[in-house]
Rosetta silent file (secondary structure, phi, psi, omega in degrees, C-alpha in Angstrom):
SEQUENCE: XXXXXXXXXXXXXXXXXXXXXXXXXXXXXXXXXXXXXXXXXXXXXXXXXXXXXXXXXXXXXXXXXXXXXXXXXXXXXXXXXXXXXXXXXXXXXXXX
SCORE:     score description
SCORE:     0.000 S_00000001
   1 L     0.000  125.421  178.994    5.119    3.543    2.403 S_00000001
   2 L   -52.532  170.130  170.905    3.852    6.748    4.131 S_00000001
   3 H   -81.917  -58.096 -164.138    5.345    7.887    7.692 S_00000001
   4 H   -82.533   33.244   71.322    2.297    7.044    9.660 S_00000001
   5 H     6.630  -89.177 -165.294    2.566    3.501    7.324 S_00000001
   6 H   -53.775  -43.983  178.112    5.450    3.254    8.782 S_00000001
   7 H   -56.103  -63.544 -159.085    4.641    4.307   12.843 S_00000001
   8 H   -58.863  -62.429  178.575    1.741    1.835   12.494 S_00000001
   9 H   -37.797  -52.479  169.490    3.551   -1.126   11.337 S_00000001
  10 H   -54.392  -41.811  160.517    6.290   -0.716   14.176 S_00000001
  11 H   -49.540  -56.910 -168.320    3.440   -0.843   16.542 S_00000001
  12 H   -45.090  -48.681 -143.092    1.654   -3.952   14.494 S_00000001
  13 H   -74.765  -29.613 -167.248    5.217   -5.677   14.368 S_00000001
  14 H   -75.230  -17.786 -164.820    5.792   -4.964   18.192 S_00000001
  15 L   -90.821  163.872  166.034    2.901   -7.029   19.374 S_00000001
  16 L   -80.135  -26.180 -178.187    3.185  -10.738   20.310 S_00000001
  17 L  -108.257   82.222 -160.344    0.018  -11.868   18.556 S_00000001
  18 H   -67.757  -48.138 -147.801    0.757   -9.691   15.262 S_00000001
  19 H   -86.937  -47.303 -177.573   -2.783  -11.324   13.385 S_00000001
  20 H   -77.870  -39.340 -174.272   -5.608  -10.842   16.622 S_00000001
  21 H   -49.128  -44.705  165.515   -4.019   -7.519   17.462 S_00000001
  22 H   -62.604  -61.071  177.994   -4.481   -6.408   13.832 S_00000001
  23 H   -41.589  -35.630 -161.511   -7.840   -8.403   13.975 S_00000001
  24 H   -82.122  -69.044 -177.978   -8.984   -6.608   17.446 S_00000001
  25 H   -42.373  -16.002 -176.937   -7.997   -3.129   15.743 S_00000001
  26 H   -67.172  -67.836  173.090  -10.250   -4.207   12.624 S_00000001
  27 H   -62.182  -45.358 -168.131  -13.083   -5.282   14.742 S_00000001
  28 L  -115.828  -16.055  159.760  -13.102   -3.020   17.357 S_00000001
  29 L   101.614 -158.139 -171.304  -11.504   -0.166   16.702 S_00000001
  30 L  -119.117    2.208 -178.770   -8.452    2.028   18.596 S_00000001
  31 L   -83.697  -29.572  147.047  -11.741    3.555   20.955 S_00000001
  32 L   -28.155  -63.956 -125.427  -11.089   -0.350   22.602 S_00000001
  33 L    66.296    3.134  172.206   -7.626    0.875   23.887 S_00000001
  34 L   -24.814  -28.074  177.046   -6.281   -2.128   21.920 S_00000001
  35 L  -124.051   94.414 -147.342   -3.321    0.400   20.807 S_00000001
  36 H   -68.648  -27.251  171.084   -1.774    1.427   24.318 S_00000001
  37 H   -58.276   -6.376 -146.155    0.170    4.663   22.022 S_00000001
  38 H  -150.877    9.904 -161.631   -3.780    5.901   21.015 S_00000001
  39 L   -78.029  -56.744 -162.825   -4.942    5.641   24.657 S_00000001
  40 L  -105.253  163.678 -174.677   -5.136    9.401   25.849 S_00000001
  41 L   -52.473  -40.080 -171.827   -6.066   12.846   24.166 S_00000001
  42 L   -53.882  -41.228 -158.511   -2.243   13.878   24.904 S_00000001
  43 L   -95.954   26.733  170.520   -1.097   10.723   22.851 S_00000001
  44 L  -124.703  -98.629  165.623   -3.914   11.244   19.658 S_00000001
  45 L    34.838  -91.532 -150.371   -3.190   15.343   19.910 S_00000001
  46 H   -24.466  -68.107 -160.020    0.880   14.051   19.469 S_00000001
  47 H   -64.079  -72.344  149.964   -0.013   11.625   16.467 S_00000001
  48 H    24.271  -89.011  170.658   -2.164   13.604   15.081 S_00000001
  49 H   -56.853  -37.189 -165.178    0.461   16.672   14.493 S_00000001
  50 H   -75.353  -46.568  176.504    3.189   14.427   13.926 S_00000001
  51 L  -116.560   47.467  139.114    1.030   12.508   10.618 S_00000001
  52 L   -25.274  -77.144  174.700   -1.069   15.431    9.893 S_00000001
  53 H   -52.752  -41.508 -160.320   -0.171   15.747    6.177 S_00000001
  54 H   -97.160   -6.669  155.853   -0.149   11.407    5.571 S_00000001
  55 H   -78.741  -57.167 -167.088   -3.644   11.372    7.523 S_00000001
  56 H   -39.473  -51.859  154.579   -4.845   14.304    5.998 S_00000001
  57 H   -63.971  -18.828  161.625   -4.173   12.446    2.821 S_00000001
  58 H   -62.600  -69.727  157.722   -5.920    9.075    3.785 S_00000001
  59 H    -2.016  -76.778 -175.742   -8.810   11.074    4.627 S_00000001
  60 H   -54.439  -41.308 -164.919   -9.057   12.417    0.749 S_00000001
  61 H   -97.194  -26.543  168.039   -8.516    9.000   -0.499 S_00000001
  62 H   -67.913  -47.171 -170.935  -11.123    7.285    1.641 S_00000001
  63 H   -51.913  -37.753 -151.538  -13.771   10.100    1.050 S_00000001
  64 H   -86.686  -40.363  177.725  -12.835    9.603   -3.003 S_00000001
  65 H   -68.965  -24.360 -170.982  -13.594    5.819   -2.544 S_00000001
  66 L  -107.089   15.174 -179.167  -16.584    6.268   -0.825 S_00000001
  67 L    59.299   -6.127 -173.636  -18.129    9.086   -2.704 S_00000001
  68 L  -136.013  163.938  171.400  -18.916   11.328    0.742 S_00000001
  69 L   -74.624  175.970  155.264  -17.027   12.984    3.313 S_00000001
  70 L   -58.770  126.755 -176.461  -16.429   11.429    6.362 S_00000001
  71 L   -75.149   58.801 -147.406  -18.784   11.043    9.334 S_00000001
  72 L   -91.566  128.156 -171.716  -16.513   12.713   11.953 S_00000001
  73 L   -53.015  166.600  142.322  -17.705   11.871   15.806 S_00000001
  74 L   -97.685   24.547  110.985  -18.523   14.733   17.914 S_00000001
  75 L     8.745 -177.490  157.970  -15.580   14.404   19.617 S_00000001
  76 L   -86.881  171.763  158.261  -12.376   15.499   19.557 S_00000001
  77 L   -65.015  -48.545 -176.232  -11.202   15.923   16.336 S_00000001
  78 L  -102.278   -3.180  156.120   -7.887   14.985   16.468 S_00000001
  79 L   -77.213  -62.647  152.964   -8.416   12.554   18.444 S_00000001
  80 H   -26.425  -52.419  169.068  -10.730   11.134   16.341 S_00000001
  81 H   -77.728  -45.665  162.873   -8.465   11.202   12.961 S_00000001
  82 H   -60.778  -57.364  169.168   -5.757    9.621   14.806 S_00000001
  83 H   -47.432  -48.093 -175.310   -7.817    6.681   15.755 S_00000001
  84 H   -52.129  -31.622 -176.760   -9.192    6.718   11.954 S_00000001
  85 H   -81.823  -10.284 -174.082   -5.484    6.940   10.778 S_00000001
  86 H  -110.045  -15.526  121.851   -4.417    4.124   12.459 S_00000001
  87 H   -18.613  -57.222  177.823   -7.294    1.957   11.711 S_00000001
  88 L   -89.472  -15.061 -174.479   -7.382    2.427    7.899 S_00000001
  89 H   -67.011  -52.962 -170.758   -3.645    2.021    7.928 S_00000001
  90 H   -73.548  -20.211  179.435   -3.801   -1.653    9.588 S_00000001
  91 H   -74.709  -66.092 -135.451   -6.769   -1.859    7.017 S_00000001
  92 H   -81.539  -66.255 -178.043   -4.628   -0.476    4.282 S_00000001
  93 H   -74.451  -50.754 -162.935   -1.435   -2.914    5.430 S_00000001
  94 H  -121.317   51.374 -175.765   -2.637   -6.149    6.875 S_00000001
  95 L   -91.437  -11.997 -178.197   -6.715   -6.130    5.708 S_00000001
  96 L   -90.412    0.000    0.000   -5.835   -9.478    3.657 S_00000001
């Protein structure tokens, strides 16, 4: 299990309603504010830097599943990848 694996879960695991929080993050994405840690640029920026390398690497392995790069917002960036990383993660852990 990856660091930002790990970061995610400890969020997942923290809520009281483990299966609609995961569900709401599924459906709706981390642009909901559903994940109160993912709200502001300062708090994406942070995650971001901190799981740089273990995003960076999701990235590669989603584009490789899906034959194309990634459709990246016009946006921030890093903002953006942080929401993505924490998304495919909860995909990645609890998508079953």
């Amino acid at each position: 299990m990856t660091e930002l694996e790990k970061a995610v879960k400890e969020i997942v695991e923290k809520q009281e309603d483990k299966e609609s929080f995961v569900k709401d993050v599924l459906e709706h994405g981390c642009v909901s504010g559903i994940v109160p840690e993912l709200v502001y640029y300062e708090d994406t920026h942070e995650w971001f830097d901190k799981y740089y390398e273990d995003i960076e690497d999701l990235r590669i392995e989603v584009e490789s599943s899906i034959g194309e790069p990634l459709k990246i917002g016009n946006n921030d960036l890093k903002n953006w990848l942080a929401w993505f990383s924490f998304e495919e993660s909860c995909r990645k852990l609890y998508g079953n």
